[in-house]
XYZ file of C-alpha atoms in Angstrom:
575
model
C 32.985 81.354 130.037
C 34.929 82.162 126.869
C 38.197 81.213 128.572
C 36.833 77.783 129.530
C 35.532 77.229 125.994
C 38.926 78.241 124.635
C 40.788 75.799 126.901
C 38.364 72.999 125.988
C 38.801 73.678 122.269
C 42.591 73.795 122.620
C 42.526 70.377 124.275
C 40.143 69.052 121.607
C 42.338 70.437 118.836
C 45.443 68.785 120.270
C 43.569 65.485 120.545
C 42.385 65.681 116.928
C 45.896 66.626 115.827
C 47.495 63.719 117.663
C 45.011 61.263 116.136
C 45.084 62.959 112.699
C 41.294 63.018 112.914
C 38.537 65.225 111.503
C 34.867 65.009 112.485
C 32.151 65.918 109.950
C 28.529 66.305 111.087
C 25.834 66.649 108.419
C 22.090 67.401 108.479
C 20.044 67.177 105.264
C 17.306 69.813 105.416
C 15.677 69.452 101.959
C 16.291 68.310 98.392
C 15.968 70.959 95.699
C 15.962 69.577 92.136
C 18.209 66.659 93.110
C 20.526 69.082 94.939
C 20.426 68.387 98.691
C 20.437 71.383 101.031
C 22.661 70.296 103.891
C 23.886 71.935 107.058
C 27.349 70.696 107.907
C 29.864 71.212 110.689
C 33.499 70.182 110.503
C 35.846 69.785 113.449
C 39.369 69.459 112.095
C 42.604 70.317 113.942
C 43.187 73.597 112.087
C 39.652 74.892 112.621
C 39.404 73.848 116.268
C 42.787 75.329 117.239
C 42.059 78.578 115.432
C 38.573 78.708 116.977
C 40.174 78.340 120.408
C 42.482 81.252 119.560
C 39.516 83.421 118.535
C 37.671 82.657 121.776
C 40.779 83.344 123.875
C 41.251 86.740 122.226
C 37.525 87.532 122.534
C 37.608 86.767 126.263
C 40.533 89.135 126.844
C 38.989 91.838 124.657
C 35.689 91.656 126.560
C 37.591 91.973 129.825
C 39.498 94.977 128.481
C 36.284 96.613 127.221
C 35.042 96.835 130.826
C 37.725 99.482 131.335
C 37.737 101.110 127.909
C 33.942 101.340 127.498
C 33.136 101.979 131.161
C 31.578 105.387 130.434
C 29.548 104.191 127.463
C 25.781 104.256 128.194
C 25.204 101.431 125.692
C 27.781 98.955 126.980
C 25.285 96.061 126.881
C 24.514 96.696 123.214
C 28.234 96.829 122.503
C 28.799 93.489 124.233
C 25.985 91.825 122.270
C 27.374 93.133 118.969
C 30.870 91.881 119.784
C 29.525 88.435 120.653
C 27.540 88.353 117.390
C 30.769 89.233 115.609
C 32.635 86.369 117.282
C 29.745 83.969 116.589
C 29.849 84.850 112.889
C 33.566 84.099 112.778
C 33.037 80.761 114.508
C 30.356 79.897 111.936
C 32.813 80.714 109.157
C 35.427 78.442 110.734
C 33.264 75.384 111.370
C 30.906 75.362 108.352
C 32.409 73.615 105.287
C 29.342 74.094 103.073
C 29.660 76.969 100.618
C 25.969 77.886 100.815
C 25.768 77.784 104.620
C 29.122 79.574 104.784
C 27.250 82.760 103.902
C 25.844 82.795 107.450
C 29.269 83.541 108.856
C 30.517 85.497 105.846
C 27.612 87.964 105.699
C 27.335 87.972 109.473
C 30.888 89.307 109.668
C 30.091 91.974 107.081
C 26.909 93.204 108.765
C 28.209 93.217 112.339
C 31.495 94.830 111.296
C 29.562 97.660 109.624
C 27.474 98.191 112.778
C 30.580 98.188 114.981
C 32.566 100.541 112.723
C 29.738 103.120 112.867
C 29.319 102.577 116.637
C 30.475 106.145 117.307
C 27.739 107.982 115.457
C 29.477 110.742 113.518
C 30.042 111.437 109.798
C 33.613 110.119 109.813
C 32.564 106.790 111.297
C 29.683 106.532 108.842
C 32.027 107.162 105.910
C 34.456 104.529 107.195
C 31.603 102.090 107.691
C 30.318 102.635 104.165
C 33.778 102.050 102.658
C 34.101 98.868 104.730
C 30.648 97.632 103.756
C 30.963 98.418 100.043
C 34.403 96.811 99.750
C 33.190 93.683 101.485
C 30.084 93.544 99.302
C 32.387 92.911 96.350
C 33.551 89.753 98.085
C 29.957 88.786 98.858
C 29.047 89.036 95.172
C 32.054 86.889 94.266
C 30.942 84.225 96.760
C 27.436 84.228 95.260
C 28.869 83.785 91.757
C 31.058 80.934 93.039
C 27.962 79.298 94.572
C 26.172 79.515 91.224
C 29.157 78.032 89.379
C 29.475 75.220 91.920
C 25.858 74.169 91.400
C 26.804 71.898 88.494
C 28.759 69.690 90.918
C 25.550 68.755 92.738
C 26.799 69.897 96.144
C 28.454 72.839 97.885
C 30.807 70.955 100.186
C 34.231 72.570 100.219
C 36.103 69.366 101.004
C 34.746 67.401 98.000
C 35.115 69.792 95.084
C 36.653 68.533 91.846
C 37.891 70.197 88.637
C 35.251 71.412 86.196
C 35.406 73.357 82.907
C 34.726 76.516 84.939
C 37.595 75.838 87.367
C 39.542 78.995 86.527
C 36.521 81.268 86.886
C 35.484 79.626 90.167
C 38.990 79.945 91.595
C 39.171 83.588 90.494
C 35.864 84.414 92.218
C 36.914 82.758 95.475
C 40.351 84.398 95.354
C 38.842 87.873 94.828
C 36.428 87.228 97.709
C 39.320 86.301 99.998
C 41.353 89.325 98.889
C 38.495 91.757 99.568
C 37.853 90.391 103.050
C 41.587 90.344 103.871
C 42.174 93.802 102.312
C 44.722 92.794 99.692
C 45.589 95.062 96.775
C 43.622 96.834 95.366
C 40.993 96.484 98.122
C 43.218 97.715 100.966
C 41.767 101.138 101.714
C 38.959 99.948 103.985
C 41.239 98.400 106.605
C 42.726 101.622 108.085
C 39.291 103.262 107.729
C 37.836 100.576 110.006
C 39.900 102.136 112.812
C 36.878 104.391 113.422
C 35.485 101.550 115.542
C 36.199 101.392 119.301
C 39.621 99.978 120.122
C 38.300 96.675 121.592
C 36.555 96.086 118.259
C 39.796 96.862 116.426
C 41.573 94.301 118.595
C 39.137 91.668 117.326
C 38.751 92.859 113.721
C 42.465 93.232 113.008
C 43.731 90.170 114.815
C 41.582 87.089 114.455
C 38.168 87.741 112.919
C 37.255 89.910 109.937
C 40.588 90.399 108.175
C 41.685 86.794 108.622
C 38.367 85.468 107.284
C 39.645 85.831 103.719
C 42.885 84.018 104.548
C 40.959 81.239 106.257
C 38.625 80.936 103.259
C 41.579 80.444 100.906
C 43.121 77.898 103.294
C 39.856 75.942 103.332
C 39.561 76.062 99.536
C 43.256 75.528 98.820
C 43.053 71.867 97.634
C 40.604 73.061 94.976
C 42.179 76.452 94.230
C 45.713 75.267 93.538
C 44.383 73.152 90.655
C 44.101 76.419 88.731
C 47.480 76.980 87.066
C 47.710 80.730 87.661
C 46.378 80.834 91.235
C 49.693 80.725 93.102
C 51.461 83.253 90.875
C 48.625 85.802 90.975
C 48.179 85.497 94.743
C 51.922 85.794 95.360
C 52.150 88.940 93.240
C 49.178 90.574 95.006
C 50.419 89.661 98.487
C 53.965 90.963 97.931
C 52.590 94.263 96.620
C 50.364 94.508 99.700
C 53.267 93.840 102.065
C 55.445 96.455 100.396
C 52.726 99.113 100.190
C 51.658 98.629 103.818
C 55.254 98.835 105.047
C 55.963 102.101 103.214
C 52.654 103.636 104.293
C 53.232 102.794 107.962
C 56.605 104.596 107.996
C 54.873 107.898 107.143
C 52.033 107.625 109.671
C 51.836 109.212 113.097
C 48.392 107.888 114.052
C 48.975 104.997 116.435
C 45.950 102.909 115.433
C 46.627 103.402 111.725
C 50.203 102.186 112.163
C 48.926 99.030 113.848
C 46.287 98.603 111.121
C 48.918 98.890 108.391
C 51.092 96.385 110.229
C 48.100 94.040 110.159
C 47.829 94.608 106.419
C 51.505 93.757 105.998
C 51.149 90.524 107.985
C 48.074 89.566 105.979
C 50.309 89.910 102.944
C 52.757 87.486 104.586
C 49.946 84.955 105.116
C 48.733 85.291 101.529
C 52.341 85.003 100.352
C 52.639 81.713 102.224
C 49.505 80.396 100.497
C 50.939 81.531 97.167
C 54.117 79.609 97.991
C 52.054 76.405 98.145
C 52.171 76.165 101.937
C 48.773 76.838 103.575
C 49.980 75.142 106.775
C 52.582 77.869 107.319
C 49.878 80.464 106.629
C 47.752 78.906 109.379
C 50.763 78.900 111.705
C 51.441 82.597 111.103
C 47.730 83.447 111.332
C 47.488 81.969 114.837
C 50.689 83.580 116.141
C 49.882 86.946 114.558
C 46.380 86.988 116.058
C 47.750 86.809 119.593
C 50.471 89.461 119.489
C 48.370 91.818 117.350
C 45.462 91.648 119.823
C 47.982 92.401 122.584
C 49.252 95.428 120.661
C 45.729 96.781 120.228
C 44.927 96.317 123.910
C 48.076 98.280 124.804
C 47.107 100.971 122.296
C 43.643 101.176 123.846
C 45.224 101.656 127.264
C 47.324 104.539 125.915
C 44.376 106.116 124.106
C 42.219 106.000 127.236
C 45.009 107.550 129.325
C 45.724 110.349 126.829
C 42.194 111.756 126.592
C 41.490 109.544 123.555
C 44.334 111.038 121.540
C 46.032 108.741 119.033
C 49.029 110.786 117.844
C 52.340 109.116 118.674
C 54.063 112.487 119.013
C 51.981 113.300 122.088
C 53.115 110.263 123.999
C 56.293 109.407 125.807
C 57.997 108.341 129.039
C 55.691 105.361 129.366
C 58.299 103.108 130.980
C 58.139 104.954 134.298
C 54.379 105.596 134.247
C 52.809 102.380 132.932
C 55.388 99.589 133.328
C 52.967 96.780 132.479
C 51.783 98.500 129.304
C 55.325 99.345 128.178
C 56.489 95.750 128.734
C 53.537 94.410 126.747
C 54.203 96.852 123.894
C 57.812 95.675 123.729
C 56.785 92.006 123.644
C 54.165 92.622 120.936
C 56.428 94.769 118.754
C 59.370 92.396 119.033
C 57.098 89.492 118.085
C 55.817 91.548 115.150
C 59.376 92.223 113.997
C 60.185 88.521 114.123
C 62.854 88.753 116.811
C 64.264 85.287 117.569
C 62.367 83.000 119.937
C 59.220 85.128 120.090
C 55.936 84.191 118.404
C 56.478 85.896 115.061
C 59.976 84.524 114.527
C 59.058 80.884 114.005
C 56.438 81.534 111.340
C 57.812 84.590 109.540
C 61.399 83.328 109.323
C 60.184 79.999 107.963
C 58.042 81.694 105.305
C 60.895 83.962 104.183
C 63.352 81.055 103.987
C 60.846 79.067 101.989
C 60.472 82.010 99.619
C 64.243 82.181 99.104
C 64.386 78.533 98.089
C 61.231 78.566 95.956
C 62.857 80.006 92.833
C 60.363 82.819 92.367
C 61.036 86.209 90.823
C 64.022 88.035 92.330
C 62.089 91.313 92.416
C 59.313 89.697 94.449
C 61.848 88.293 96.905
C 63.592 91.676 97.235
C 60.290 93.486 97.865
C 59.344 90.907 100.508
C 62.574 91.404 102.434
C 62.263 95.182 102.150
C 58.780 94.836 103.637
C 60.337 92.930 106.560
C 62.749 95.832 107.067
C 59.905 98.374 106.964
C 58.003 96.330 109.561
C 60.959 96.460 111.918
C 61.448 100.177 111.250
C 57.962 101.325 112.202
C 57.694 98.866 115.102
C 60.895 100.180 116.707
C 59.822 103.756 115.943
C 56.515 103.063 117.680
C 58.265 101.667 120.768
C 60.868 104.436 120.987
C 58.336 107.243 120.691
C 55.925 105.768 123.211
C 58.251 104.310 125.834
C 61.504 106.300 125.931
C 60.858 109.656 124.277
C 60.229 112.752 126.449
C 56.722 113.567 127.601
C 55.018 115.775 124.988
C 51.334 115.778 125.886
C 49.217 118.136 127.975
C 49.529 118.107 131.777
C 46.043 116.603 132.059
C 47.123 112.968 132.125
C 45.928 109.894 134.013
C 48.462 107.029 133.801
C 46.411 104.314 135.497
C 46.530 100.549 135.048
C 43.554 98.571 136.308
C 43.015 94.846 136.667
C 40.724 94.952 133.615
C 43.753 95.898 131.525
C 46.623 94.173 133.335
C 45.052 90.692 133.317
C 44.460 90.650 129.520
C 47.920 92.129 128.910
C 49.658 89.525 131.055
C 47.755 86.612 129.485
C 48.302 87.831 125.936
C 51.981 88.602 126.602
C 52.541 85.087 127.919
C 50.903 83.572 124.840
C 52.823 85.910 122.508
C 56.064 84.584 123.959
C 55.349 80.840 123.941
C 52.835 80.299 121.114
C 55.460 80.209 118.348
C 57.565 77.413 119.806
C 54.454 75.624 121.098
C 52.807 75.543 117.672
C 56.056 74.488 116.007
C 56.291 71.500 118.336
C 52.698 70.318 118.008
C 51.817 71.291 114.419
C 53.345 69.184 111.634
C 54.580 71.578 108.960
C 55.556 69.687 105.830
C 57.966 71.629 103.644
C 60.731 70.787 101.242
C 64.228 70.545 102.785
C 65.522 74.118 103.060
C 69.085 73.843 101.747
C 70.667 77.294 101.451
C 73.985 79.038 102.096
C 74.663 80.863 105.333
C 74.205 84.273 103.683
C 70.641 83.371 102.698
C 69.955 81.830 106.093
C 70.754 85.024 107.986
C 69.113 87.373 105.483
C 65.864 87.673 107.465
C 67.698 88.446 110.707
C 69.920 90.890 108.824
C 66.921 92.844 107.499
C 65.453 92.959 111.007
C 68.716 94.354 112.407
C 69.036 96.908 109.581
C 65.508 98.157 110.234
C 66.211 98.463 113.956
C 69.472 100.372 113.421
C 67.933 102.836 110.936
C 65.018 103.508 113.268
C 67.337 103.999 116.246
C 69.610 106.330 114.257
C 66.726 108.516 113.108
C 65.454 108.701 116.677
C 68.829 109.884 117.949
C 68.889 112.525 115.195
C 65.464 113.759 116.367
C 63.919 113.465 112.923
C 61.719 110.458 113.580
C 58.963 112.609 115.069
C 58.250 113.852 111.557
C 57.122 111.534 108.812
C 60.070 109.976 107.024
C 59.203 111.419 103.603
C 57.494 114.581 104.852
C 59.707 116.947 102.858
C 58.675 115.240 99.596
C 55.030 116.223 99.503
C 53.850 114.012 96.641
C 55.650 110.952 97.988
C 54.379 111.565 101.507
C 50.824 112.098 100.275
C 50.999 108.946 98.164
C 52.217 106.923 101.161
C 49.609 108.324 103.531
C 46.930 107.614 100.922
C 48.230 104.026 100.506
C 49.489 104.631 96.960
C 46.329 106.669 96.241
C 44.125 103.654 96.946
C 42.059 105.714 99.396
C 41.242 108.252 96.686
C 40.724 105.666 93.956
C 38.461 103.564 96.174
C 36.134 106.400 97.168
C 35.961 109.240 94.647
C 35.207 107.193 91.483
C 32.502 105.295 93.357
C 30.881 108.525 94.534
C 31.084 110.155 91.107
C 29.802 107.079 89.308
C 26.910 106.704 91.738
C 25.920 110.350 91.311
C 26.220 110.040 87.553
C 24.140 106.886 87.612
C 21.462 108.456 89.793
C 21.247 111.584 87.623
C 21.371 110.147 84.120
C 19.887 106.701 84.531
C 17.377 107.117 87.316
C 16.235 110.696 86.736
C 16.242 110.971 82.962
C 15.512 107.388 81.998
C 13.197 106.474 84.861
C 11.511 109.434 86.562
C 11.353 111.500 83.374
C 11.116 108.488 81.054
C 9.424 105.127 81.471
C 7.945 105.851 84.898
C 6.326 109.031 83.622
C 4.793 107.192 80.681
C 3.624 104.048 82.457
C 2.232 105.486 85.698
C -1.005 107.382 86.352
C 0.012 110.673 84.743
C 1.264 109.083 81.527
C -1.623 106.653 81.200
C -4.188 109.424 81.763
C -2.572 111.511 79.026
C -2.635 108.513 76.715
C -6.300 107.875 77.507
C -7.340 111.482 76.814
C -5.314 111.403 73.601
C -7.002 108.148 72.574
C -10.473 109.570 73.229
C -9.633 112.659 71.197
C -8.390 110.563 68.303
C -11.519 108.390 68.494
C -13.745 111.468 68.298
C -11.785 112.802 65.351
C -11.997 109.488 63.486
C -15.784 109.223 63.928
C -16.300 112.933 63.149
C -18.386 113.409 66.266
C -18.141 117.193 66.558
C -21.697 117.654 67.813
C -22.341 119.289 71.197
C -23.526 115.919 72.502
C -20.184 114.297 71.743
C -18.274 117.140 73.343
C -20.414 116.923 76.487
C -19.889 113.131 76.541
C -16.099 113.426 76.230
C -15.884 116.045 78.961
C -18.099 113.903 81.193
C -15.786 110.943 80.619
C -12.803 113.057 81.598
C -14.579 114.331 84.717
C -15.625 110.816 85.630
C -12.041 109.662 85.258
C -10.887 112.188 87.853
C -13.508 111.169 90.385
C -13.437 107.372 90.117
C -11.398 105.099 92.333
C -7.733 104.425 91.504
C -8.418 100.827 90.474
C -11.151 101.841 88.007
C -8.949 104.609 86.692
C -6.049 102.262 86.138
C -8.217 99.695 84.340
C -9.739 102.331 82.029
C -6.333 103.762 81.313
C -4.966 100.322 80.490
C -7.842 99.628 78.067
C -7.401 102.981 76.369
C -3.664 102.483 76.093
C -4.082 99.002 74.624
C -6.558 100.264 72.027
C -4.147 102.997 71.122
């Protein structure tokens, strides 16, 4: 069913692209203080083609989950959650109204939290909480942007115009996109989300959750680029993210974390393209990256299932003779990730890097971007060499099987990872400035790819690649594994501040403060004190007055709560 929907949407997207046509459907639900509440759907070429890509990946992931989750007693619940996840992403793609956009935006956040904690253990719960709390920052930013957009009289993304609060609105939307796409300094949740089952990771880290922020900025770009500082800030953040993710991936041995960090690096490339004033190239790279990254996760899930759910690269090896289909798919996906010529990643990544060279931006930013390209090639080749051609290092208990539930998705995704780059370049009009550059600049991207491959191959021959690259330098290795200490900074201060808040503010100021004074215990004390002061003022020290006061106190204990509260309120007001 999903495959047929994907094919239909691909055909519809090509038709809309050929006619340069967008379809907008609008329903007015109510008018609130002259502000109409509308539900809108937009079918434009970018959204329809990307929606078709999401459905194609979801279909292959669901087919793969039949094998990977075959022993799960709650497979039906898992399937429903995955479909809710995909539905939320489709709502985010096709809804151009900022208010209604929250359906898809919050739907992604809620379902991603449920899927990350699918394996019910403390580690998964911690990862889910980090994911949820980081994404809640973006949700708050979206709500603030909605409030600031109210003065325009509508929330339609396509019709927004400059206002005095333009800079603040653009900043809120940019922070929301950076939190959802795990840009600096909100990057720590993305590797933590690897606690989810591998089919979920194939969706989350390819075409749904992490690309939602990129897609939001692409949708808002005609409005965002009106802010003078938007492009420079986004470019700086994205280059830092690319560089940090590349360094961190070279020191990892966990297979899923390496793939997650490669996703983070490619998200930096997409954000960099938006910062370079070219959202069309960002869309191009987002579509190509979604396909080969989903393929890489499916291959990783096959390896994890075969190796007793172990994820350490150093356990694996000799895959070429045991799982030929899986090893071929890993090679295709990794070469596309590196940007090897004529595969999917080459057409988009090479174009973005050439555009950056001719843009006249900071030399340091350009150097860090090309170093990130070299790091990407390094850990991709390291991944392939350790898994495919290194000696067998795992336990004898090993089951190298390939079923139709894994081979069919691998073959379909591999085919798309090979042809999607050239196909999109032919059908998608990418308008850029003429790229006039010397030959040395033209071959710089290919040169960095070759340098990364040679360094990785050399270290493999020297038998030192099995250890982390910077393992001997403990502080540097720890900093890289902790993503430049972002993991520590994103968790410990939040925990300490929450405990401090709960102790000082809630306990001392609430439970032992206002709550104690304004609830039953405090009001009763005030009432008894008021009665005592009244007796003292009237000098009623006779036995009759004492009996009356004690009777009033006894009556207070035995009356109903409502009567007690009313008497206490009267006594407190008199006091």
